[in-house]
Amino acid sequence: MKAWEKNIRRVVPYVPGDQPAGDRLIKLNTNENPYPPAPGVRRALGEMDYDRLRKYPDPAASVLTECLAGYYGVDKNQVFVGVGSDDVLAMAFLTFFNSEKPILFPDISYSFYKVWAELFRIPYEMTALDEAFLICPEDYYRENGGVIFPNPNAPTGLLLGLEQVEDILKHNQDVIVIVDEAYIDFGGRSALALLNRYENLLVVQTFSKARSMAGMRIGFAIGASGLIKAMNDVKYSYNSYTMNMPSLVLGEEAVRDETYFRETVGKIVNTREQAKKRLRLLGFSFPDSMSNFIFAKHEKVPAVRIFQALKDQQIYVRHFAGPRVEDYLRITIGTDEEMEVLYDFLEGYLRGEISGKCF
Ligand code: PMP
């Protein structure tokens, strides 16, 4: 071992879902939106002045920040934008989780939390979900250095009611509580409703799911202005220009079109509810998802086998290794047409598997 090698920061990185190339595949593996971004986004993209790329973008991302503040009815000093919610969450970990006491998050949850905690050397403890995969607010009553959980949770899709979110906040008023609402638009009430009562609450959302813009990388946090100022101070100590110019312009266009937003979210919710019926008929069971994916387990055929069989057909879903989750597939809700291809294939495949083999 070379002397300098011991100074290298060694981390076990987060593993993102596959982004396979080609247009003949059905991609239900990374919770993207199957519909295009709002028409205004395309228009603005076409009209974009490429000479503006010469200049640095606005480091304060003022136009997008103000647009989000208007949309959510908060002050512009209460909004922080970043390069996807991953960037916003990482910045929040760095800013708020500096206690010697462990931060708390669910043990089946967004696997990036553990990676950031390790990267930033933040002590952490994971609290087990119950047998039904639910977050138990009582697990968060003990002393800690901060709390973070997704709502709805990922990859289970289960939603915690606003009363339970408030219960966690009530019991954690001495630390920052981050509610990661990447999927909230598909069925829940946002913790933004609690902002006025809890100045230690930070709500994080993204343009990657309900707003169809995963490729643009836009995320944001809303909280008390003191929290946002602290996050900005950390951001400006790290990289002033996180948001590129096209993201700022196109992000604003996406927020403007409320009708299109409601329409696409509505379509996905309908397809999801239909998917629950169809998957149940095929022998799957799953927690009652309020997100744009379903975490499903088959009664007879192991998840890895189904995962591979689907992949061989160019149908991509997500499978996670690890206790309690390895029996499940996380299936993103696609268009009705894409879902029909999935059901059709599963019907034939599962019939063959079940009749031909003994599990
Ligand atoms: N939080 C959760 C719970 C997620 O599932 C994801 C998507 N991988 C993110 C945050 C990050 O999404 P993005 O960086 O695209 O906003």
Short mmCIF file of C-alpha atoms and ligand atoms in Angstrom, two decimals:
data_model
loop_
_atom_site.label_atom_id
_atom_site.label_comp_id
_atom_site.label_asym_id
_atom_site.label_seq_id
_atom_site.Cartn_x
_atom_site.Cartn_y
_atom_site.Cartn_z
CA MET A 1 0.00 0.00 0.00
CA LYS A 2 1.37 3.42 -0.97
CA ALA A 3 1.56 5.95 1.89
CA TRP A 4 -0.94 8.28 0.20
CA GLU A 5 -3.49 5.54 -0.23
CA LYS A 6 -4.47 5.70 3.41
CA ASN A 7 -5.59 9.31 2.84
CA ILE A 8 -8.11 8.39 0.19
CA ARG A 9 -11.72 8.69 1.31
CA ARG A 10 -13.19 5.24 0.73
CA VAL A 11 -16.94 5.03 0.37
CA VAL A 12 -19.46 2.45 -0.76
CA PRO A 13 -21.42 4.44 -3.33
CA TYR A 14 -25.14 4.54 -3.98
CA VAL A 15 -26.06 2.42 -7.00
CA PRO A 16 -28.57 4.13 -9.30
CA GLY A 17 -30.96 2.06 -11.44
CA ASP A 18 -29.90 1.05 -14.97
CA GLN A 19 -30.32 3.56 -17.76
CA PRO A 20 -30.24 1.11 -20.69
CA ALA A 21 -29.89 2.57 -24.22
CA GLY A 22 -32.44 1.96 -26.98
CA ASP A 23 -36.02 2.93 -27.65
CA ARG A 24 -37.64 -0.49 -27.93
CA LEU A 25 -37.51 -1.14 -24.24
CA ILE A 26 -40.04 -0.56 -21.49
CA LYS A 27 -38.44 1.29 -18.64
CA LEU A 28 -40.18 0.82 -15.31
CA ASN A 29 -37.09 0.80 -13.11
CA THR A 30 -36.25 4.34 -11.92
CA ASN A 31 -39.63 5.94 -11.14
CA GLU A 32 -39.47 8.36 -14.04
CA ASN A 33 -42.66 9.87 -15.42
CA PRO A 34 -43.79 8.13 -18.65
CA TYR A 35 -45.22 11.40 -20.03
CA PRO A 36 -43.19 14.26 -21.51
CA PRO A 37 -42.64 17.54 -19.63
CA ALA A 38 -45.23 20.32 -20.03
CA PRO A 39 -45.55 21.73 -23.59
CA GLY A 40 -44.20 25.11 -22.41
CA VAL A 41 -40.92 23.40 -21.53
CA ARG A 42 -40.49 22.24 -25.14
CA ARG A 43 -41.34 25.72 -26.43
CA ALA A 44 -38.85 27.39 -24.10
CA LEU A 45 -36.20 24.85 -25.05
CA GLY A 46 -36.70 25.67 -28.74
CA GLU A 47 -36.52 29.41 -28.10
CA MET A 48 -33.50 29.28 -25.81
CA ASP A 49 -30.75 31.75 -26.71
CA TYR A 50 -27.63 29.63 -26.94
CA ASP A 51 -25.40 32.69 -26.50
CA ARG A 52 -26.59 32.82 -22.89
CA LEU A 53 -24.57 29.67 -22.26
CA ARG A 54 -21.47 31.89 -22.46
CA LYS A 55 -22.31 33.45 -19.12
CA TYR A 56 -22.54 31.97 -15.64
CA PRO A 57 -26.10 31.29 -14.52
CA ASP A 58 -27.70 33.26 -11.68
CA PRO A 59 -26.06 31.74 -8.56
CA ALA A 60 -29.17 32.51 -6.47
CA ALA A 61 -31.46 30.83 -9.05
CA SER A 62 -33.80 33.77 -8.32
CA VAL A 63 -36.40 33.26 -11.04
CA LEU A 64 -37.03 29.62 -10.21
CA THR A 65 -36.87 30.25 -6.46
CA GLU A 66 -39.45 33.04 -6.72
CA CYS A 67 -41.64 30.97 -8.99
CA LEU A 68 -41.66 28.08 -6.49
CA ALA A 69 -42.26 30.48 -3.59
CA GLY A 70 -45.31 31.86 -5.41
CA TYR A 71 -46.60 28.39 -6.24
CA TYR A 72 -46.31 27.09 -2.68
CA GLY A 73 -47.34 30.36 -0.99
CA VAL A 74 -44.12 30.92 0.94
CA ASP A 75 -41.49 33.66 1.01
CA LYS A 76 -38.63 33.40 -1.51
CA ASN A 77 -36.22 33.23 1.43
CA GLN A 78 -37.85 29.93 2.36
CA VAL A 79 -36.86 28.15 -0.86
CA PHE A 80 -33.56 26.46 -1.78
CA VAL A 81 -33.05 24.88 -5.21
CA GLY A 82 -30.47 22.27 -6.19
CA VAL A 83 -29.38 19.79 -8.83
CA GLY A 84 -32.14 17.25 -8.21
CA SER A 85 -33.32 16.47 -4.71
CA ASP A 86 -30.21 14.30 -4.28
CA ASP A 87 -28.13 17.49 -4.30
CA VAL A 88 -30.59 19.27 -2.00
CA LEU A 89 -30.64 16.33 0.43
CA ALA A 90 -26.85 16.00 0.43
CA MET A 91 -26.57 19.73 1.17
CA ALA A 92 -29.13 19.37 3.96
CA PHE A 93 -27.20 16.46 5.53
CA LEU A 94 -24.03 18.55 5.43
CA THR A 95 -25.76 21.60 6.88
CA PHE A 96 -28.00 20.14 9.58
CA PHE A 97 -26.66 16.78 10.70
CA ASN A 98 -23.63 17.74 12.78
CA SER A 99 -24.45 16.22 16.14
CA GLU A 100 -22.53 13.45 17.89
CA LYS A 101 -25.87 11.77 18.43
CA PRO A 102 -27.04 9.49 15.61
CA ILE A 103 -29.50 10.69 13.00
CA LEU A 104 -32.49 8.38 12.53
CA PHE A 105 -34.08 7.03 9.37
CA PRO A 106 -36.09 3.92 8.42
CA ASP A 107 -34.18 0.73 7.64
CA ILE A 108 -36.11 0.17 4.46
CA SER A 109 -35.94 3.52 2.79
CA TYR A 110 -34.07 5.55 0.20
CA SER A 111 -30.65 3.90 0.28
CA PHE A 112 -28.83 7.17 -0.41
CA TYR A 113 -29.36 8.33 3.23
CA LYS A 114 -26.90 5.78 4.51
CA VAL A 115 -24.40 6.68 1.79
CA TRP A 116 -24.48 10.41 2.68
CA ALA A 117 -24.20 9.61 6.38
CA GLU A 118 -21.09 7.52 5.67
CA LEU A 119 -19.63 10.08 3.26
CA PHE A 120 -20.04 12.97 5.72
CA ARG A 121 -19.20 10.78 8.74
CA ILE A 122 -22.52 11.39 10.42
CA PRO A 123 -23.44 8.78 13.03
CA TYR A 124 -26.76 7.11 12.16
CA GLU A 125 -29.20 4.48 13.33
CA MET A 126 -31.83 2.85 11.19
CA THR A 127 -35.20 2.05 12.71
CA ALA A 128 -37.04 -1.04 11.49
CA LEU A 129 -40.34 -0.69 9.64
CA ASP A 130 -43.10 -2.84 11.14
CA GLU A 131 -44.24 -6.14 9.54
CA ALA A 132 -46.58 -4.22 7.25
CA PHE A 133 -43.61 -2.03 6.13
CA LEU A 134 -45.00 1.00 7.98
CA ILE A 135 -42.89 3.70 9.66
CA CYS A 136 -43.74 3.75 13.40
CA PRO A 137 -43.59 7.32 14.76
CA GLU A 138 -42.75 5.98 18.28
CA ASP A 139 -39.40 4.76 16.93
CA TYR A 140 -38.47 8.41 16.54
CA TYR A 141 -39.21 9.46 20.12
CA ARG A 142 -35.67 8.78 21.34
CA GLU A 143 -32.79 11.23 21.49
CA ASN A 144 -31.09 11.77 18.14
CA GLY A 145 -29.06 14.16 15.99
CA GLY A 146 -31.75 14.63 13.34
CA VAL A 147 -34.47 12.72 11.50
CA ILE A 148 -35.10 12.03 7.82
CA PHE A 149 -37.69 9.88 6.10
CA PRO A 150 -39.37 9.82 2.69
CA ASN A 151 -43.12 10.29 2.55
CA PRO A 152 -44.44 8.31 0.74
CA ASN A 153 -41.63 5.96 1.65
CA ALA A 154 -39.47 4.38 -1.05
CA PRO A 155 -39.38 1.60 -2.13
CA THR A 156 -42.57 0.61 -0.26
CA GLY A 157 -44.77 3.45 -1.59
CA LEU A 158 -46.57 3.70 1.77
CA LEU A 159 -47.80 7.07 2.96
CA LEU A 160 -47.65 8.37 6.50
CA GLY A 161 -50.65 10.58 7.36
CA LEU A 162 -50.02 14.22 8.20
CA GLU A 163 -50.95 13.56 11.86
CA GLN A 164 -48.19 10.96 12.13
CA VAL A 165 -45.68 13.25 10.43
CA GLU A 166 -46.65 15.91 12.97
CA ASP A 167 -46.29 13.37 15.77
CA ILE A 168 -42.66 12.80 14.70
CA LEU A 169 -42.12 16.57 14.59
CA LYS A 170 -43.68 17.11 18.01
CA HIS A 171 -41.26 14.61 19.52
CA ASN A 172 -38.23 16.06 17.73
CA GLN A 173 -38.25 19.80 18.25
CA ASP A 174 -34.55 20.03 19.15
CA VAL A 175 -33.27 18.67 15.83
CA ILE A 176 -33.94 19.19 12.14
CA VAL A 177 -36.57 16.89 10.67
CA ILE A 178 -36.36 16.41 6.90
CA VAL A 179 -39.38 15.03 5.06
CA ASP A 180 -38.33 13.80 1.61
CA GLU A 181 -41.46 14.23 -0.51
CA ALA A 182 -40.15 13.01 -3.87
CA TYR A 183 -43.47 11.19 -4.48
CA ILE A 184 -45.98 13.32 -2.54
CA ASP A 185 -47.82 14.60 -5.63
CA PHE A 186 -49.10 11.08 -6.38
CA GLY A 187 -51.34 10.85 -3.36
CA GLY A 188 -50.45 12.48 -0.06
CA ARG A 189 -50.80 15.70 1.89
CA SER A 190 -47.54 17.59 2.02
CA ALA A 191 -45.87 18.45 5.31
CA LEU A 192 -45.66 22.01 3.90
CA ALA A 193 -48.96 22.46 5.78
CA LEU A 194 -46.97 22.16 9.04
CA LEU A 195 -44.29 24.72 8.17
CA ASN A 196 -45.84 27.56 10.15
CA ARG A 197 -45.79 25.49 13.33
CA TYR A 198 -42.35 23.85 13.10
CA GLU A 199 -39.33 25.96 12.27
CA ASN A 200 -37.14 22.82 12.45
CA LEU A 201 -39.01 21.22 9.49
CA LEU A 202 -37.43 20.97 6.03
CA VAL A 203 -39.56 19.64 3.17
CA VAL A 204 -37.68 18.41 0.09
CA GLN A 205 -39.32 17.81 -3.30
CA THR A 206 -38.21 17.16 -6.89
CA PHE A 207 -39.06 17.87 -10.53
CA SER A 208 -37.94 14.33 -11.45
CA LYS A 209 -41.20 12.48 -10.85
CA ALA A 210 -44.54 14.31 -11.06
CA ARG A 211 -43.05 17.06 -13.28
CA SER A 212 -41.39 14.68 -15.79
CA MET A 213 -37.98 16.32 -15.63
CA ALA A 214 -35.54 13.79 -14.18
CA GLY A 215 -33.13 14.63 -17.01
CA MET A 216 -33.01 18.32 -16.06
CA ARG A 217 -31.99 17.65 -12.42
CA ILE A 218 -34.06 20.07 -10.34
CA GLY A 219 -34.94 19.64 -6.69
CA PHE A 220 -35.87 22.06 -3.93
CA ALA A 221 -36.29 22.44 -0.20
CA ILE A 222 -38.78 24.62 1.65
CA GLY A 223 -38.35 25.56 5.30
CA ALA A 224 -37.93 28.45 7.70
CA SER A 225 -35.75 31.23 6.24
CA GLY A 226 -33.04 30.55 8.85
CA LEU A 227 -32.66 26.98 7.60
CA ILE A 228 -32.53 28.07 3.97
CA LYS A 229 -29.89 30.71 4.78
CA ALA A 230 -27.77 28.02 6.49
CA MET A 231 -28.10 25.75 3.44
CA ASN A 232 -27.15 28.56 1.09
CA ASP A 233 -24.08 29.36 3.19
CA VAL A 234 -22.97 25.74 2.83
CA LYS A 235 -23.76 25.74 -0.89
CA TYR A 236 -21.72 28.91 -1.47
CA SER A 237 -18.86 27.31 0.45
CA TYR A 238 -18.90 24.40 -1.98
CA ASN A 239 -20.10 25.40 -5.46
CA SER A 240 -21.88 28.70 -6.21
CA TYR A 241 -23.26 27.69 -9.60
CA THR A 242 -25.06 24.44 -8.97
CA MET A 243 -28.05 25.23 -11.20
CA ASN A 244 -27.38 25.52 -14.94
CA MET A 245 -29.18 28.12 -17.02
CA PRO A 246 -31.48 25.74 -18.99
CA SER A 247 -32.67 24.11 -15.73
CA LEU A 248 -33.64 27.49 -14.32
CA VAL A 249 -35.59 28.51 -17.43
CA LEU A 250 -37.26 25.15 -18.09
CA GLY A 251 -38.04 24.52 -14.44
CA GLU A 252 -40.05 27.73 -14.30
CA GLU A 253 -42.03 26.68 -17.38
CA ALA A 254 -42.88 23.33 -15.77
CA VAL A 255 -44.28 25.02 -12.65
CA ARG A 256 -46.41 27.41 -14.72
CA ASP A 257 -48.51 24.70 -16.34
CA GLU A 258 -50.74 23.53 -13.49
CA THR A 259 -53.34 21.99 -15.83
CA TYR A 260 -50.82 19.71 -17.52
CA PHE A 261 -49.31 18.79 -14.15
CA ARG A 262 -52.71 17.75 -12.72
CA GLU A 263 -53.55 15.87 -15.91
CA THR A 264 -50.40 13.73 -16.02
CA VAL A 265 -50.43 13.04 -12.28
CA GLY A 266 -54.11 12.02 -12.61
CA LYS A 267 -53.29 9.62 -15.45
CA ILE A 268 -50.49 7.99 -13.45
CA VAL A 269 -52.72 7.61 -10.38
CA ASN A 270 -55.44 5.94 -12.49
CA THR A 271 -52.92 3.57 -14.08
CA ARG A 272 -51.52 2.79 -10.62
CA GLU A 273 -54.93 1.88 -9.23
CA GLN A 274 -55.58 -0.28 -12.28
CA ALA A 275 -52.13 -1.89 -11.83
CA LYS A 276 -53.05 -2.86 -8.26
CA LYS A 277 -56.02 -4.86 -9.58
CA ARG A 278 -54.12 -6.46 -12.44
CA LEU A 279 -51.06 -7.41 -10.39
CA ARG A 280 -53.26 -8.89 -7.65
CA LEU A 281 -54.97 -11.10 -10.26
CA LEU A 282 -51.53 -12.27 -11.37
CA GLY A 283 -50.67 -13.43 -7.84
CA PHE A 284 -48.76 -10.41 -6.55
CA SER A 285 -49.21 -8.75 -3.18
CA PHE A 286 -47.90 -5.31 -2.21
CA PRO A 287 -48.19 -2.45 0.24
CA ASP A 288 -50.88 0.04 -0.83
CA SER A 289 -48.72 2.47 -2.78
CA MET A 290 -49.50 6.19 -2.91
CA SER A 291 -46.52 6.87 -5.18
CA ASN A 292 -45.75 6.23 -8.86
CA PHE A 293 -44.46 2.70 -8.25
CA ILE A 294 -45.62 -0.57 -6.71
CA PHE A 295 -43.42 -2.77 -4.52
CA ALA A 296 -44.71 -6.21 -5.38
CA LYS A 297 -44.01 -9.78 -4.32
CA HIS A 298 -45.25 -12.84 -6.16
CA GLU A 299 -46.91 -15.62 -4.17
CA LYS A 300 -44.98 -18.39 -5.94
CA VAL A 301 -42.19 -17.20 -8.21
CA PRO A 302 -39.06 -15.56 -6.71
CA ALA A 303 -38.52 -11.89 -7.58
CA VAL A 304 -35.06 -12.37 -9.11
CA ARG A 305 -36.41 -14.86 -11.62
CA ILE A 306 -39.21 -12.54 -12.68
CA PHE A 307 -36.75 -9.64 -12.82
CA GLN A 308 -34.46 -11.54 -15.19
CA ALA A 309 -37.32 -12.85 -17.34
CA LEU A 310 -38.63 -9.29 -17.75
CA LYS A 311 -35.18 -7.97 -18.55
CA ASP A 312 -34.78 -10.62 -21.27
CA GLN A 313 -37.93 -9.11 -22.82
CA GLN A 314 -36.45 -5.59 -22.54
CA ILE A 315 -38.85 -4.75 -19.71
CA TYR A 316 -36.84 -3.14 -16.91
CA VAL A 317 -38.04 -3.08 -13.29
CA ARG A 318 -35.95 -2.69 -10.12
CA HIS A 319 -34.85 -5.43 -7.77
CA PHE A 320 -32.98 -4.73 -4.51
CA ALA A 321 -30.83 -7.26 -2.68
CA GLY A 322 -31.07 -7.52 1.09
CA PRO A 323 -33.20 -9.02 3.81
CA ARG A 324 -36.94 -8.24 3.65
CA VAL A 325 -36.72 -6.57 0.22
CA GLU A 326 -35.19 -9.28 -1.97
CA ASP A 327 -38.58 -10.95 -2.52
CA TYR A 328 -39.96 -7.79 -4.09
CA LEU A 329 -39.85 -5.98 -7.41
CA ARG A 330 -40.29 -2.23 -7.58
CA ILE A 331 -42.37 -1.54 -10.66
CA THR A 332 -42.66 2.07 -11.84
CA ILE A 333 -46.07 3.02 -13.24
CA GLY A 334 -45.73 3.53 -17.00
CA THR A 335 -48.34 4.44 -19.60
CA ASP A 336 -51.42 2.19 -19.89
CA GLU A 337 -49.91 0.70 -23.07
CA GLU A 338 -46.60 -0.11 -21.38
CA MET A 339 -48.40 -1.68 -18.43
CA GLU A 340 -50.48 -3.85 -20.78
CA VAL A 341 -47.27 -5.24 -22.31
CA LEU A 342 -46.06 -5.99 -18.77
CA TYR A 343 -49.27 -7.77 -17.72
CA ASP A 344 -49.43 -9.73 -20.98
CA PHE A 345 -45.93 -11.02 -20.61
CA LEU A 346 -46.32 -11.78 -16.90
CA GLU A 347 -49.51 -13.71 -17.51
CA GLY A 348 -47.87 -16.16 -19.92
CA TYR A 349 -44.57 -16.31 -18.08
CA LEU A 350 -46.02 -16.93 -14.61
CA ARG A 351 -48.41 -19.58 -15.90
CA GLY A 352 -45.46 -21.44 -17.45
CA GLU A 353 -43.30 -21.07 -14.34
CA ILE A 354 -45.99 -22.23 -11.95
CA SER A 355 -47.13 -25.22 -13.99
CA GLY A 356 -43.59 -26.30 -14.89
CA LYS A 357 -41.87 -26.01 -11.53
CA CYS A 358 -42.34 -26.61 -7.90
CA PHE A 359 -41.21 -23.74 -5.62
N1 PMP B 1 -35.71 10.81 -2.64
C1 PMP B 1 -36.26 9.64 -2.97
C2 PMP B 1 -37.08 8.93 -1.95
C3 PMP B 1 -36.06 9.08 -4.24
O1 PMP B 1 -36.60 7.90 -4.55
C4 PMP B 1 -35.30 9.79 -5.18
C5 PMP B 1 -35.11 9.23 -6.57
N2 PMP B 1 -34.06 8.35 -6.71
C6 PMP B 1 -34.73 11.00 -4.80
C7 PMP B 1 -34.96 11.49 -3.53
C8 PMP B 1 -33.83 11.78 -5.70
O2 PMP B 1 -34.42 12.22 -6.85
P1 PMP B 1 -33.83 13.40 -7.72
O3 PMP B 1 -32.39 13.60 -7.33
O4 PMP B 1 -33.99 12.96 -9.14
O5 PMP B 1 -34.66 14.61 -7.40
#
